[in-house]
């Protein structure tokens, strides 16, 4: 079966680099973006230029974030996260590349500098002007006091979740590290992503072109199944559960 072949490929690979999307966190209660009931089936994305230009857009963006707080706060690593953490401890996975913003790879045992966050992190906030970090609690208090999304106390520019919105520049250092890892690995495993959002979706092909074998694990077909050496159309928790060690 696909999962047995995956086991052989994992056993035989030196360096494995996982690349994760929202599908690895759905069993943790966090919805993905494009499945039925996904975030973008309910809300239109707020592009970065709109966030910058409009107080109303900033208020709406923060209202959405506060509405998700219980979900994010309660979420614990799932079988997929735990399997990757086991392989990390076993020395097979140097770091994980993720499009996710939920901090669950860190929670599963990866040090912060071993999680390459292409789209940032939603568990804290950051000023879009000077880059100062803020806790979500601070934003919530200010929002409740003023009835509006706050600006930075240092430079008066808007404060946003520390995530990357559509139209916002990608984090250069993370892109660089993801490039190096993709080109250095023997086995690249794309897990739980529809692989439609670029430039992130370019890493599987980059790994493949540099000589890695490519595995895609996703319930639904993806845009890039045809370039993969192995495609597992299966639930991630089921497919990776056998690799959860101790
Ligand atoms: P998507 O919602 O586009 O894709 C998630 C994929 O995971 C879907 O194809 C699902 O079928 C699959 N899936 C969900 N749960 C699963 C499970 N338990 N087992 C197996 N497969 C499962 O999410 P991403 O590809 O991560 O970026 O989205 C990419 C980017 O689009 C996000 O990082 C975000 C979003 O807009 C920005 O906002 C910049
Ligand atoms: Zn600032």
PDB file of N, CA and C and ligand atoms in Angstrom, residues 21-23 26 32-35 40 99-100 119 164 166 192-195 197 218-220 234-236, ligand 1:
ATOM      1  N   UNK A  21       0.532  21.938   5.155  1.00  0.00           N
ATOM      2  CA  UNK A  21      -0.552  22.879   4.942  1.00  0.00           C
ATOM      3  C   UNK A  21      -1.652  22.624   5.956  1.00  0.00           C
ATOM      4  N   UNK A  22      -2.746  23.335   5.789  1.00  0.00           N
ATOM      5  CA  UNK A  22      -3.809  23.370   6.786  1.00  0.00           C
ATOM      6  C   UNK A  22      -4.399  21.987   7.076  1.00  0.00           C
ATOM      7  N   UNK A  23      -4.280  21.048   6.126  1.00  0.00           N
ATOM      8  CA  UNK A  23      -4.863  19.723   6.314  1.00  0.00           C
ATOM      9  C   UNK A  23      -4.268  18.946   7.477  1.00  0.00           C
ATOM     10  N   UNK A  26      -6.495  19.928  10.675  1.00  0.00           N
ATOM     11  CA  UNK A  26      -7.962  19.834  10.758  1.00  0.00           C
ATOM     12  C   UNK A  26      -8.383  18.877  11.870  1.00  0.00           C
ATOM     13  N   UNK A  32      -9.486  24.077   7.530  1.00  0.00           N
ATOM     14  CA  UNK A  32      -8.571  24.480   6.459  1.00  0.00           C
ATOM     15  C   UNK A  32      -9.203  25.622   5.666  1.00  0.00           C
ATOM     16  N   UNK A  33      -8.675  25.917   4.490  1.00  0.00           N
ATOM     17  CA  UNK A  33      -9.152  27.076   3.728  1.00  0.00           C
ATOM     18  C   UNK A  33     -10.128  26.718   2.624  1.00  0.00           C
ATOM     19  N   UNK A  34      -9.867  25.612   1.901  1.00  0.00           N
ATOM     20  CA  UNK A  34     -10.583  25.373   0.650  1.00  0.00           C
ATOM     21  C   UNK A  34     -11.490  24.153   0.651  1.00  0.00           C
ATOM     22  N   UNK A  35     -11.489  23.362   1.724  1.00  0.00           N
ATOM     23  CA  UNK A  35     -12.452  22.260   1.816  1.00  0.00           C
ATOM     24  C   UNK A  35     -13.833  22.844   2.098  1.00  0.00           C
ATOM     25  N   UNK A  40     -11.969  30.069   3.526  1.00  0.00           N
ATOM     26  CA  UNK A  40     -12.257  30.886   2.326  1.00  0.00           C
ATOM     27  C   UNK A  40     -13.597  30.516   1.673  1.00  0.00           C
ATOM     28  N   UNK A  99       3.140  26.204   5.839  1.00  0.00           N
ATOM     29  CA  UNK A  99       2.315  27.356   5.473  1.00  0.00           C
ATOM     30  C   UNK A  99       1.387  27.703   6.626  1.00  0.00           C
ATOM     31  N   UNK A 100       1.411  26.878   7.684  1.00  0.00           N
ATOM     32  CA  UNK A 100       0.450  27.062   8.765  1.00  0.00           C
ATOM     33  C   UNK A 100       0.910  28.127   9.741  1.00  0.00           C
ATOM     34  N   UNK A 119       4.136  31.631   6.055  1.00  0.00           N
ATOM     35  CA  UNK A 119       3.006  32.573   6.133  1.00  0.00           C
ATOM     36  C   UNK A 119       2.828  33.152   7.534  1.00  0.00           C
ATOM     37  N   UNK A 164       1.193  36.408   7.104  1.00  0.00           N
ATOM     38  CA  UNK A 164       1.364  37.004   5.783  1.00  0.00           C
ATOM     39  C   UNK A 164       0.014  36.973   5.055  1.00  0.00           C
ATOM     40  N   UNK A 166      -2.448  37.926   1.611  1.00  0.00           N
ATOM     41  CA  UNK A 166      -2.265  38.029   0.164  1.00  0.00           C
ATOM     42  C   UNK A 166      -1.814  39.450  -0.175  1.00  0.00           C
ATOM     43  N   UNK A 192      -1.102  17.732   3.400  1.00  0.00           N
ATOM     44  CA  UNK A 192      -2.281  18.535   3.747  1.00  0.00           C
ATOM     45  C   UNK A 192      -2.304  19.916   3.140  1.00  0.00           C
ATOM     46  N   UNK A 193      -1.870  20.021   1.905  1.00  0.00           N
ATOM     47  CA  UNK A 193      -1.966  21.312   1.203  1.00  0.00           C
ATOM     48  C   UNK A 193      -2.547  21.108  -0.181  1.00  0.00           C
ATOM     49  N   UNK A 194      -3.405  22.032  -0.600  1.00  0.00           N
ATOM     50  CA  UNK A 194      -3.939  21.973  -1.969  1.00  0.00           C
ATOM     51  C   UNK A 194      -2.876  22.393  -2.986  1.00  0.00           C
ATOM     52  N   UNK A 195      -1.763  22.964  -2.501  1.00  0.00           N
ATOM     53  CA  UNK A 195      -0.624  23.345  -3.352  1.00  0.00           C
ATOM     54  C   UNK A 195      -1.020  24.315  -4.462  1.00  0.00           C
ATOM     55  N   UNK A 197      -1.218  27.907  -3.599  1.00  0.00           N
ATOM     56  CA  UNK A 197      -0.815  29.267  -3.222  1.00  0.00           C
ATOM     57  C   UNK A 197       0.704  29.421  -3.402  1.00  0.00           C
ATOM     58  N   UNK A 218      -2.534  13.847   0.880  1.00  0.00           N
ATOM     59  CA  UNK A 218      -3.676  14.769   0.910  1.00  0.00           C
ATOM     60  C   UNK A 218      -4.949  14.004   0.590  1.00  0.00           C
ATOM     61  N   UNK A 219      -6.025  14.336   1.313  1.00  0.00           N
ATOM     62  CA  UNK A 219      -7.300  13.657   1.087  1.00  0.00           C
ATOM     63  C   UNK A 219      -7.782  13.823  -0.351  1.00  0.00           C
ATOM     64  N   UNK A 220      -7.692  15.048  -0.847  1.00  0.00           N
ATOM     65  CA  UNK A 220      -8.158  15.357  -2.209  1.00  0.00           C
ATOM     66  C   UNK A 220      -6.958  15.386  -3.147  1.00  0.00           C
ATOM     67  N   UNK A 234      -5.348  10.069   1.405  1.00  0.00           N
ATOM     68  CA  UNK A 234      -5.769   9.409   2.622  1.00  0.00           C
ATOM     69  C   UNK A 234      -5.810  10.453   3.734  1.00  0.00           C
ATOM     70  N   UNK A 235      -6.483  10.125   4.793  1.00  0.00           N
ATOM     71  CA  UNK A 235      -6.472  10.968   5.979  1.00  0.00           C
ATOM     72  C   UNK A 235      -5.047  11.036   6.547  1.00  0.00           C
ATOM     73  N   UNK A 236      -4.594  12.242   6.890  1.00  0.00           N
ATOM     74  CA  UNK A 236      -3.205  12.418   7.340  1.00  0.00           C
ATOM     75  C   UNK A 236      -2.942  11.691   8.665  1.00  0.00           C
TER      76      UNK A 236
HETATM   77  P1  LIG B   1      -6.112  24.316   1.693  1.00  0.00           P
HETATM   78  O1  LIG B   1      -7.374  24.481   2.460  1.00  0.00           O
HETATM   79  O2  LIG B   1      -6.011  24.997   0.375  1.00  0.00           O
HETATM   80  O3  LIG B   1      -5.795  22.784   1.458  1.00  0.00           O
HETATM   81  C1  LIG B   1      -5.844  21.864   2.528  1.00  0.00           C
HETATM   82  C2  LIG B   1      -5.884  20.473   1.940  1.00  0.00           C
HETATM   83  O4  LIG B   1      -5.831  19.540   3.007  1.00  0.00           O
HETATM   84  C3  LIG B   1      -7.164  20.193   1.165  1.00  0.00           C
HETATM   85  O5  LIG B   1      -6.828  19.758  -0.133  1.00  0.00           O
HETATM   86  C4  LIG B   1      -7.862  19.072   1.966  1.00  0.00           C
HETATM   87  O6  LIG B   1      -8.441  18.090   1.132  1.00  0.00           O
HETATM   88  C5  LIG B   1      -6.726  18.474   2.743  1.00  0.00           C
HETATM   89  N1  LIG B   1      -7.115  17.941   4.063  1.00  0.00           N
HETATM   90  C6  LIG B   1      -7.811  18.550   5.046  1.00  0.00           C
HETATM   91  N2  LIG B   1      -7.900  17.778   6.143  1.00  0.00           N
HETATM   92  C7  LIG B   1      -7.252  16.620   5.847  1.00  0.00           C
HETATM   93  C8  LIG B   1      -6.990  15.413   6.573  1.00  0.00           C
HETATM   94  N3  LIG B   1      -7.396  15.232   7.838  1.00  0.00           N
HETATM   95  N4  LIG B   1      -6.302  14.437   5.931  1.00  0.00           N
HETATM   96  C9  LIG B   1      -5.873  14.602   4.651  1.00  0.00           C
HETATM   97  N5  LIG B   1      -6.082  15.726   3.937  1.00  0.00           N
HETATM   98  C10 LIG B   1      -6.751  16.729   4.521  1.00  0.00           C
HETATM   99  O7  LIG B   1      -4.920  24.771   2.689  1.00  0.00           O
HETATM  100  P2  LIG B   1      -3.402  25.148   2.304  1.00  0.00           P
HETATM  101  O8  LIG B   1      -2.949  24.415   1.101  1.00  0.00           O
HETATM  102  O9  LIG B   1      -2.625  25.022   3.548  1.00  0.00           O
HETATM  103  O10 LIG B   1      -2.257  31.373   3.039  1.00  0.00           O
HETATM  104  O11 LIG B   1      -3.570  26.679   1.947  1.00  0.00           O
HETATM  105  C11 LIG B   1      -2.450  27.377   1.497  1.00  0.00           C
HETATM  106  C12 LIG B   1      -2.567  28.830   1.895  1.00  0.00           C
HETATM  107  O12 LIG B   1      -3.826  29.363   1.456  1.00  0.00           O
HETATM  108  C13 LIG B   1      -2.620  29.069   3.383  1.00  0.00           C
HETATM  109  O13 LIG B   1      -1.340  29.049   3.981  1.00  0.00           O
HETATM  110  C14 LIG B   1      -3.237  30.415   3.477  1.00  0.00           C
HETATM  111  C15 LIG B   1      -4.358  30.233   2.481  1.00  0.00           C
HETATM  112  O14 LIG B   1      -4.800  31.387   1.865  1.00  0.00           O
HETATM  113  C16 LIG B   1      -2.474  32.703   3.129  1.00  0.00           C
HETATM  114  O15 LIG B   1      -3.503  33.161   3.620  1.00  0.00           O
HETATM  115  C17 LIG B   1      -1.381  33.567   2.609  1.00  0.00           C
END
